[in-house]
PDB file of C-alpha atoms in Angstrom:
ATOM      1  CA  UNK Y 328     -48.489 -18.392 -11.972  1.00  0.00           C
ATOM      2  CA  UNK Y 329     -47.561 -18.812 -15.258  1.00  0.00           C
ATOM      3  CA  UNK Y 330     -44.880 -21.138 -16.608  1.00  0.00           C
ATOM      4  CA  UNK Y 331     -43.192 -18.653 -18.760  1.00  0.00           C
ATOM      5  CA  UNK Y 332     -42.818 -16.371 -16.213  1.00  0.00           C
ATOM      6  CA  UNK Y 333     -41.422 -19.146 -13.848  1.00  0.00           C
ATOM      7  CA  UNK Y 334     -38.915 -19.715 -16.796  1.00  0.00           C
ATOM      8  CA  UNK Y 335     -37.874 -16.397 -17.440  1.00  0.00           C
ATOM      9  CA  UNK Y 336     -37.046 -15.651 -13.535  1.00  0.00           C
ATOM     10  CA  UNK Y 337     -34.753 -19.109 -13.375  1.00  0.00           C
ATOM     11  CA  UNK Y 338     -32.694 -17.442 -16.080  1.00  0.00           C
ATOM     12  CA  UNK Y 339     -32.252 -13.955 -14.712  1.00  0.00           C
ATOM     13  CA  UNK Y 340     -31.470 -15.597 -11.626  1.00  0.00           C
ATOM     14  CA  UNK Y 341     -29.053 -17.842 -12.955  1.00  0.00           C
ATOM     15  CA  UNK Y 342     -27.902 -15.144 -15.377  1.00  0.00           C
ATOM     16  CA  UNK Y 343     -27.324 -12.307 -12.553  1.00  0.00           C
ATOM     17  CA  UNK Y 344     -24.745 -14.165 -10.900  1.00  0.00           C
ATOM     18  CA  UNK Y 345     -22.904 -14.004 -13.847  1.00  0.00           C
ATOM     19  CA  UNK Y 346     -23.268 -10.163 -14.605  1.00  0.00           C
ATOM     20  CA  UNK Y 347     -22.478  -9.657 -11.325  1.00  0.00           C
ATOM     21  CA  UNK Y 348     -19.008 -11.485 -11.131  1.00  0.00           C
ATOM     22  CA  UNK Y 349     -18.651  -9.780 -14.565  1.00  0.00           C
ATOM     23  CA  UNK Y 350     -18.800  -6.384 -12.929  1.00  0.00           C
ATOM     24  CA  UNK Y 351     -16.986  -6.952 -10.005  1.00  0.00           C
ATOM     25  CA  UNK Y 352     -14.134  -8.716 -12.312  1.00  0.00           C
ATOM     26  CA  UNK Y 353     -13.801  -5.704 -14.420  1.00  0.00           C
ATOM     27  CA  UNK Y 354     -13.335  -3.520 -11.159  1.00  0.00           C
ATOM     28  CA  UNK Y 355     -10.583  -5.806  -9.775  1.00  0.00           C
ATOM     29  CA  UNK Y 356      -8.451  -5.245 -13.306  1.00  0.00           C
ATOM     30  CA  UNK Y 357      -8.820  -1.307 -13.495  1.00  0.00           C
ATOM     31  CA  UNK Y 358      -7.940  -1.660  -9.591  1.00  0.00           C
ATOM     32  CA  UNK Y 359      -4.979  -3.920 -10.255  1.00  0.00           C
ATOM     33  CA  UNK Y 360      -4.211  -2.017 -13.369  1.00  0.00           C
ATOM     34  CA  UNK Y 361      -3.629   1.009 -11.232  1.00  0.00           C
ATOM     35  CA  UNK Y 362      -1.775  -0.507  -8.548  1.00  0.00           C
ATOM     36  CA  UNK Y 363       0.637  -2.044 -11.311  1.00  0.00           C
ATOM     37  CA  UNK Y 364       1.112   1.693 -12.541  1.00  0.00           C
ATOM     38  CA  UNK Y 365       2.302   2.679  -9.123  1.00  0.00           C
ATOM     39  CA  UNK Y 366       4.083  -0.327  -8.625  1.00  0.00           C
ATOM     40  CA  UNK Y 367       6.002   0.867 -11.508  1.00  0.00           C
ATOM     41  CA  UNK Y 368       6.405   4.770 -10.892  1.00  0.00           C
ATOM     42  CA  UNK Y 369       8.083   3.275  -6.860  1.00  0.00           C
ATOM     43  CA  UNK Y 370      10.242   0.988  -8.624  1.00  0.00           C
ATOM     44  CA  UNK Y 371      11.859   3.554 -11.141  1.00  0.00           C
ATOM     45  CA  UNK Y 372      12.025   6.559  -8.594  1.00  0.00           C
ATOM     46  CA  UNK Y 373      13.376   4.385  -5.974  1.00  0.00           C
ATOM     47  CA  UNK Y 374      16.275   3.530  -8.807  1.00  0.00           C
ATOM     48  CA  UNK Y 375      16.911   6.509  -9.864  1.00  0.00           C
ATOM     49  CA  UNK Y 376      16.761   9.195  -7.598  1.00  0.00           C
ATOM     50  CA  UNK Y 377      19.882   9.118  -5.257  1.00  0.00           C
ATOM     51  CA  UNK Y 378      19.241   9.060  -1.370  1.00  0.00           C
ATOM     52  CA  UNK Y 379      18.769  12.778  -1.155  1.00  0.00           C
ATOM     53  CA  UNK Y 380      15.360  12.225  -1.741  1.00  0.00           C
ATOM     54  CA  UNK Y 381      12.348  10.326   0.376  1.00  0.00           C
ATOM     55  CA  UNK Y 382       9.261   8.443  -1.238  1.00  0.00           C
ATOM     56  CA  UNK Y 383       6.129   8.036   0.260  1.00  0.00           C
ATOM     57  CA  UNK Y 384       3.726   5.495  -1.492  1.00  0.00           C
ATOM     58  CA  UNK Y 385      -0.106   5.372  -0.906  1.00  0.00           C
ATOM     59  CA  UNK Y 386      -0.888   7.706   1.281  1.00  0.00           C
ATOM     60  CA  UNK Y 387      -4.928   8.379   2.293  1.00  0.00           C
ATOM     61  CA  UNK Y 388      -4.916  11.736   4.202  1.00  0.00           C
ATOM     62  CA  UNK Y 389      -8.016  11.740   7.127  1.00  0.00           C
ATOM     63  CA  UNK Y 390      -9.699  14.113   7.432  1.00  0.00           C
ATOM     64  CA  UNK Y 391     -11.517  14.048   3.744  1.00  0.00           C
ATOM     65  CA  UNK Y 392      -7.825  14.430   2.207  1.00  0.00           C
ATOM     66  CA  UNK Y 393      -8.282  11.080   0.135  1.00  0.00           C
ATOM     67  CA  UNK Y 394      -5.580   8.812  -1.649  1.00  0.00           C
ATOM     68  CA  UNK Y 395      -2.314  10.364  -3.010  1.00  0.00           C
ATOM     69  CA  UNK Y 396      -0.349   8.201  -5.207  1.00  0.00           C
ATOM     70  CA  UNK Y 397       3.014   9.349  -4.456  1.00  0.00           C
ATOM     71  CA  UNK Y 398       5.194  12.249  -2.533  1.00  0.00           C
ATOM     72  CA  UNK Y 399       8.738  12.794  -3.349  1.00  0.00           C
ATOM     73  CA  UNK Y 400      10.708  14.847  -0.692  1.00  0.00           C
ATOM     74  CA  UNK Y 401      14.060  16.260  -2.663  1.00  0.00           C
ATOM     75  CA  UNK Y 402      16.470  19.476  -1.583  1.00  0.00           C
ATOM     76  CA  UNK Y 403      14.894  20.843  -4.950  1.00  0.00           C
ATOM     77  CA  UNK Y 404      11.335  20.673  -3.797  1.00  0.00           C
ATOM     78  CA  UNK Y 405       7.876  18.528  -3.183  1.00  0.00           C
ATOM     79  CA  UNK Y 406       6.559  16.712  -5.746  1.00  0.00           C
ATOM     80  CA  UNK Y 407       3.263  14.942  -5.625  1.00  0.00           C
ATOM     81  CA  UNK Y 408       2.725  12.319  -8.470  1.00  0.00           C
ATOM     82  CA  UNK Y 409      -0.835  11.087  -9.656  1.00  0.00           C
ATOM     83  CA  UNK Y 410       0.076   8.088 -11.375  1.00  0.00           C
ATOM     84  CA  UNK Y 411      -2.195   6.421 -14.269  1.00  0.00           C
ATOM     85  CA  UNK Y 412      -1.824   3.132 -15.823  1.00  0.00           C
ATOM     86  CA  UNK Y 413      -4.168   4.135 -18.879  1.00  0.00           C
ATOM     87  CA  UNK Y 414      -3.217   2.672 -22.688  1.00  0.00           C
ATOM     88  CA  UNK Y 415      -4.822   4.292 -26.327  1.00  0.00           C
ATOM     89  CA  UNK Y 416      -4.967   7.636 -27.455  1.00  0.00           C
ATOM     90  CA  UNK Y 417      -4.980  10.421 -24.496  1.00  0.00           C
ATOM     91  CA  UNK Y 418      -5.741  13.738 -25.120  1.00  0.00           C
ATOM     92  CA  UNK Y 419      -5.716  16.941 -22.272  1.00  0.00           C
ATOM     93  CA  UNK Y 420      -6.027  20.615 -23.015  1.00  0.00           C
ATOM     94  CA  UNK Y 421      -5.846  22.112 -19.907  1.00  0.00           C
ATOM     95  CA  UNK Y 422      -7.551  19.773 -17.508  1.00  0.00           C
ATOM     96  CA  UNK Y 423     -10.002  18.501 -19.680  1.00  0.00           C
ATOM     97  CA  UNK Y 424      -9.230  15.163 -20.493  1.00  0.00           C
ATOM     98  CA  UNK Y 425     -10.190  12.573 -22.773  1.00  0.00           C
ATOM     99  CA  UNK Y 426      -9.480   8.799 -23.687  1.00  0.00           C
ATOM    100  CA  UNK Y 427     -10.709   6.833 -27.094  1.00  0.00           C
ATOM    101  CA  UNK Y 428     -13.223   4.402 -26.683  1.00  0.00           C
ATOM    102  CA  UNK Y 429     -14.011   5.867 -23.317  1.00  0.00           C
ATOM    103  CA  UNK Y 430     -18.081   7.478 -23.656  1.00  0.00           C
ATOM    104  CA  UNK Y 431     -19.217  10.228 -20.612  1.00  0.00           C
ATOM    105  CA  UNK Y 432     -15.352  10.613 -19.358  1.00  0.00           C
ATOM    106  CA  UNK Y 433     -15.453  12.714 -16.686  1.00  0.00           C
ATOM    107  CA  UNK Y 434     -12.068  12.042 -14.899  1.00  0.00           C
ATOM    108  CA  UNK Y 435      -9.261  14.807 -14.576  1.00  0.00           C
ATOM    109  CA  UNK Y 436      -6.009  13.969 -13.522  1.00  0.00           C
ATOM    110  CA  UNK Y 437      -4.656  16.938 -13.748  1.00  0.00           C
ATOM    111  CA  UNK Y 438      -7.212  18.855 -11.248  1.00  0.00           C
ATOM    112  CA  UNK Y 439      -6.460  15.944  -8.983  1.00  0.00           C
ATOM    113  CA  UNK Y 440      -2.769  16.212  -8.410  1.00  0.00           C
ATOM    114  CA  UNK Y 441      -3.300  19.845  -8.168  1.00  0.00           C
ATOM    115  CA  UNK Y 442      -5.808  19.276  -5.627  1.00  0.00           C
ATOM    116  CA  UNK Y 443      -3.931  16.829  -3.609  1.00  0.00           C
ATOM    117  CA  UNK Y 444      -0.291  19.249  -3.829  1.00  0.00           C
ATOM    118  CA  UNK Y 445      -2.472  21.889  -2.386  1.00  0.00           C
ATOM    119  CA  UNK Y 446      -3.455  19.531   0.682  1.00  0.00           C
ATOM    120  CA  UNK Y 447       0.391  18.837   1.176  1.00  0.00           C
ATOM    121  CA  UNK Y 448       0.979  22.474   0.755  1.00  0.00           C
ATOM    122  CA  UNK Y 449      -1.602  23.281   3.368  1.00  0.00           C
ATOM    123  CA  UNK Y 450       0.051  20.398   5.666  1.00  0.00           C
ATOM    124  CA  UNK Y 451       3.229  22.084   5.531  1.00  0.00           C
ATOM    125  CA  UNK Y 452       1.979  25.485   5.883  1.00  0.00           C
ATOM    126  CA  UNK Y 453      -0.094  24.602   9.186  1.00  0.00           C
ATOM    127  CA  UNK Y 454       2.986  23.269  10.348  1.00  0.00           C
ATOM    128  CA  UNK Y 455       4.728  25.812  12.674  1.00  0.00           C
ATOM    129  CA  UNK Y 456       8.018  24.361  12.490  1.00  0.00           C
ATOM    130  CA  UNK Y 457       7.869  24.228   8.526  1.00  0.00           C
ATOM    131  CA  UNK Y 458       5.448  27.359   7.713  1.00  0.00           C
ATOM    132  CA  UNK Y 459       7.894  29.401   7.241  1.00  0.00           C
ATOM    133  CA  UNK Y 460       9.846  27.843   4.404  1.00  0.00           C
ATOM    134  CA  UNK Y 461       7.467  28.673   1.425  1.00  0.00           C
ATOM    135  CA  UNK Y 462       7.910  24.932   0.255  1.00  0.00           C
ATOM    136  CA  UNK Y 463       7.023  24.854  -3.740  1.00  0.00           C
ATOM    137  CA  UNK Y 464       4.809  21.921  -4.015  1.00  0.00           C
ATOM    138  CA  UNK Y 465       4.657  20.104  -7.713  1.00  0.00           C
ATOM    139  CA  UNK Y 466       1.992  18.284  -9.058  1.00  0.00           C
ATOM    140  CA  UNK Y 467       2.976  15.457 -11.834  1.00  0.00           C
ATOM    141  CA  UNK Y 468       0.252  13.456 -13.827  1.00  0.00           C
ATOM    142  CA  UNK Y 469       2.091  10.391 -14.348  1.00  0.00           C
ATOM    143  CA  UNK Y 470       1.414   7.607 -17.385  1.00  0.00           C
ATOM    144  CA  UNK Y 471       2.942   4.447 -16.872  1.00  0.00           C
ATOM    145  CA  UNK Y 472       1.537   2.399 -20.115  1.00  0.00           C
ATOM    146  CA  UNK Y 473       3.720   1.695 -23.076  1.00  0.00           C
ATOM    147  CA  UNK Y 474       0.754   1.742 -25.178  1.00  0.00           C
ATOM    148  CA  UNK Y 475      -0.614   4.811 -24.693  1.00  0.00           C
ATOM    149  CA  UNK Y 476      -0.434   8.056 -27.023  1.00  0.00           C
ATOM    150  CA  UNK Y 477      -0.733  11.606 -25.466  1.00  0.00           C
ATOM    151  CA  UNK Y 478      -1.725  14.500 -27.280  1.00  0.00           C
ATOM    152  CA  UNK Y 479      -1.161  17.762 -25.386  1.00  0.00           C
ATOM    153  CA  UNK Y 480      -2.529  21.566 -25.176  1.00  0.00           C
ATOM    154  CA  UNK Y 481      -1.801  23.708 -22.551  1.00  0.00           C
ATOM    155  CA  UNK Y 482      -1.789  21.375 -20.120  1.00  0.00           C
ATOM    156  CA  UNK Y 483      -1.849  23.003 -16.373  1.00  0.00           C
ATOM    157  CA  UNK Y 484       0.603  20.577 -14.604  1.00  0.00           C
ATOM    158  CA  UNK Y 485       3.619  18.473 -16.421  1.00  0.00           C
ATOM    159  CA  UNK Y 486       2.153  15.483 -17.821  1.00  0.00           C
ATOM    160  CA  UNK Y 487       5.000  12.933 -18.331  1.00  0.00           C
ATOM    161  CA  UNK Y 488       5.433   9.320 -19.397  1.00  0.00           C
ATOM    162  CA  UNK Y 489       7.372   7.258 -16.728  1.00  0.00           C
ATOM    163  CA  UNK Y 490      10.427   7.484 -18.136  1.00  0.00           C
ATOM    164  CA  UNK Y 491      10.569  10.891 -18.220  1.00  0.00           C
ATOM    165  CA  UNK Y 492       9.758  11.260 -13.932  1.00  0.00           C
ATOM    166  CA  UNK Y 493      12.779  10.967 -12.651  1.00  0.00           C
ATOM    167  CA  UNK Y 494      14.898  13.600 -14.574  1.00  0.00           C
ATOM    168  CA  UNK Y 495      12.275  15.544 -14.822  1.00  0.00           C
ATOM    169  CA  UNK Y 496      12.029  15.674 -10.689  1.00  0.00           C
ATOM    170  CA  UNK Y 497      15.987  16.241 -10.350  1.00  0.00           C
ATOM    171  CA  UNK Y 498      16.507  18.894 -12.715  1.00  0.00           C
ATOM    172  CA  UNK Y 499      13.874  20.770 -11.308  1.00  0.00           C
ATOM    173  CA  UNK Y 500      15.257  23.842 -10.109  1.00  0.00           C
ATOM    174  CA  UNK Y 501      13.506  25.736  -7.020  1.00  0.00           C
ATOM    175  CA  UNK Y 502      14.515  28.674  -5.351  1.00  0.00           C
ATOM    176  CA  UNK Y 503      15.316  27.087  -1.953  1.00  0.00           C
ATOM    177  CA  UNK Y 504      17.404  24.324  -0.937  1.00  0.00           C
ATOM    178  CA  UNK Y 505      16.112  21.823   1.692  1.00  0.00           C
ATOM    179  CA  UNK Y 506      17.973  20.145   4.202  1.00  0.00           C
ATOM    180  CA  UNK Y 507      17.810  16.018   4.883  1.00  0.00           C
ATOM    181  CA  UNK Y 508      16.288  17.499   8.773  1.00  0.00           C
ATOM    182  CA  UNK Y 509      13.764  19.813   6.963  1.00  0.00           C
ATOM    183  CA  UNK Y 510      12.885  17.035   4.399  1.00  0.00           C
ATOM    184  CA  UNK Y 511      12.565  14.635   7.215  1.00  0.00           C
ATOM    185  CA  UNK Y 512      10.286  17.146   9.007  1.00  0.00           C
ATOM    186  CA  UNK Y 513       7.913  17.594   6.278  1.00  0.00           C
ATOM    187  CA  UNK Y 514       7.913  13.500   6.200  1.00  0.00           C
ATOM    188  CA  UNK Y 515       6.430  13.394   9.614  1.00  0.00           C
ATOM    189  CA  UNK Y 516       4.002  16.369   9.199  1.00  0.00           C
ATOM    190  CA  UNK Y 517       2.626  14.457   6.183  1.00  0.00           C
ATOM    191  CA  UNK Y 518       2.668  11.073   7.665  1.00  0.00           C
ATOM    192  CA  UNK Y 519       0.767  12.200  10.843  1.00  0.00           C
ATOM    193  CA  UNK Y 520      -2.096  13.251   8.489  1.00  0.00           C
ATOM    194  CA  UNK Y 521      -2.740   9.799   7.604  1.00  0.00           C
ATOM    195  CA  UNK Y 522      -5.105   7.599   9.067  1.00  0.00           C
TER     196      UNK Y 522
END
C-alpha cells in the first residue's frame, strides 16, 4: 500500500462527513423554509377569514394522495392552497415555471394544486352524502416571501402573494351556497382520507 493513497483516503474520510452534514443541512432549511411559508399562510387565513370558514393544515391523503398544504372550507366554495416560501425572480406561463439561479428546475406548482383539488374533488364526489352538490374546488399557488418577484403569463390557476389569499378566497363568488352542516361534512370526508 502506498502512503499517498493511505493519505488521500484519511481526507475523503474526514472530508465526507462534512459534505454529508452539508447536504443534509441544506435539506433541513428548504424543509423549514417551507414549513415557515405555511406557518404563515395558517396564521393570516386563520385572522382573516371570519368563522364561516374551516382550515385544514397538512394534510397527507393515503392511498398515494400525498401532502396538501392547505384546504379552506367557505359557503363560497373549496379552496386548496399550495403554499411556497420561494424568494428572487419567479416566472410561470402556464405551468411552466421557473426561478433565477435555479439550473434543471423541474417543479410546477401550479400542476400540483390542480392535481391535489382534483383528489378533494374526487373525495367529495365519491361521497354519497356530498356527490350531489357539484362542489367547485379551487386551486391557489400561494407565495409567502417578501423577496420574491413574479412575472406572470397565462397562468392556469391564481397565483397570489400572501397578502392577497384571503380576499381573494372571500370574494370569490360560486354558484352555490354551502351550509356550516355541508361544510362540516366535506371536513370529515376529507379528514377520513388521511392516514
Amino acid at each position: 500500500l502506498q502512503v499517498g493513497t493511505l493519505e488521500e483516503a484519511g481526507l475523503f474520510f474526514s472530508i465526507a462527513p462534512l459534505l454529508g452534514f452539508y447536504y443534509y443541512l441544506r435539506k433541513y432549511r428548504i424543509f423549514r423554509g417551507g414549513w415557515e411559508g405555511e406557518k404563515q399562510v395558517a396564521k393570516l387565513l386563520t385572522s382573516k377569514l371570519n368563522d364561516d370558514y374551516y382550515i385544514l393544515n397538512d394534510l397527507y391523503l393515503h392511498n398515494g394522495g400525498g401532502d396538501i398544504d392547505h384546504i379552506v372550507l367557505g359557503p363560497n366554495g373549496v379552496f386548496v392552497l399550495e403554499t411556497k416560501n420561494w424568494s428572487g425572480s419567479i416566472s410561470c406561463s402556464g405551468d411552466e415555471w421557473q426561478r433565477a439561479g435555479k439550473r434543471n428546475f423541474s417543479g410546477s406548482p401550479s400542476r400540483q394544486v390542480k392535481r391535489n383539488a382534483a383528489k378533494i374533488k374526487k373525495i367529495i364526489a365519491n361521497s354519497q352524502n356530498l356527490r350531489s352538490l357539484g362542489i367547485w374546488v379551487e386551486g391557489i399557488v400561494v407565495l409567502t416571501n417578501n423577496h420574491a418577484t413574479l412575472y406572470l403569463s397565462n397562468p392556469t390557476v391564481p397565483i397570489l402573494k400572501l397578502p392577497q389569499v384571503p380576499n381573494h378566497i372571500s370574494a370569490f363568488r360560486s354558484s352555490r351556497s354551502l351550509s356550516c352542516e355541508q361544510l362540516e361534512a366535506i371536513g370529515k370526508e376529507i379528514i377520513n382520507q388521511k392516514h
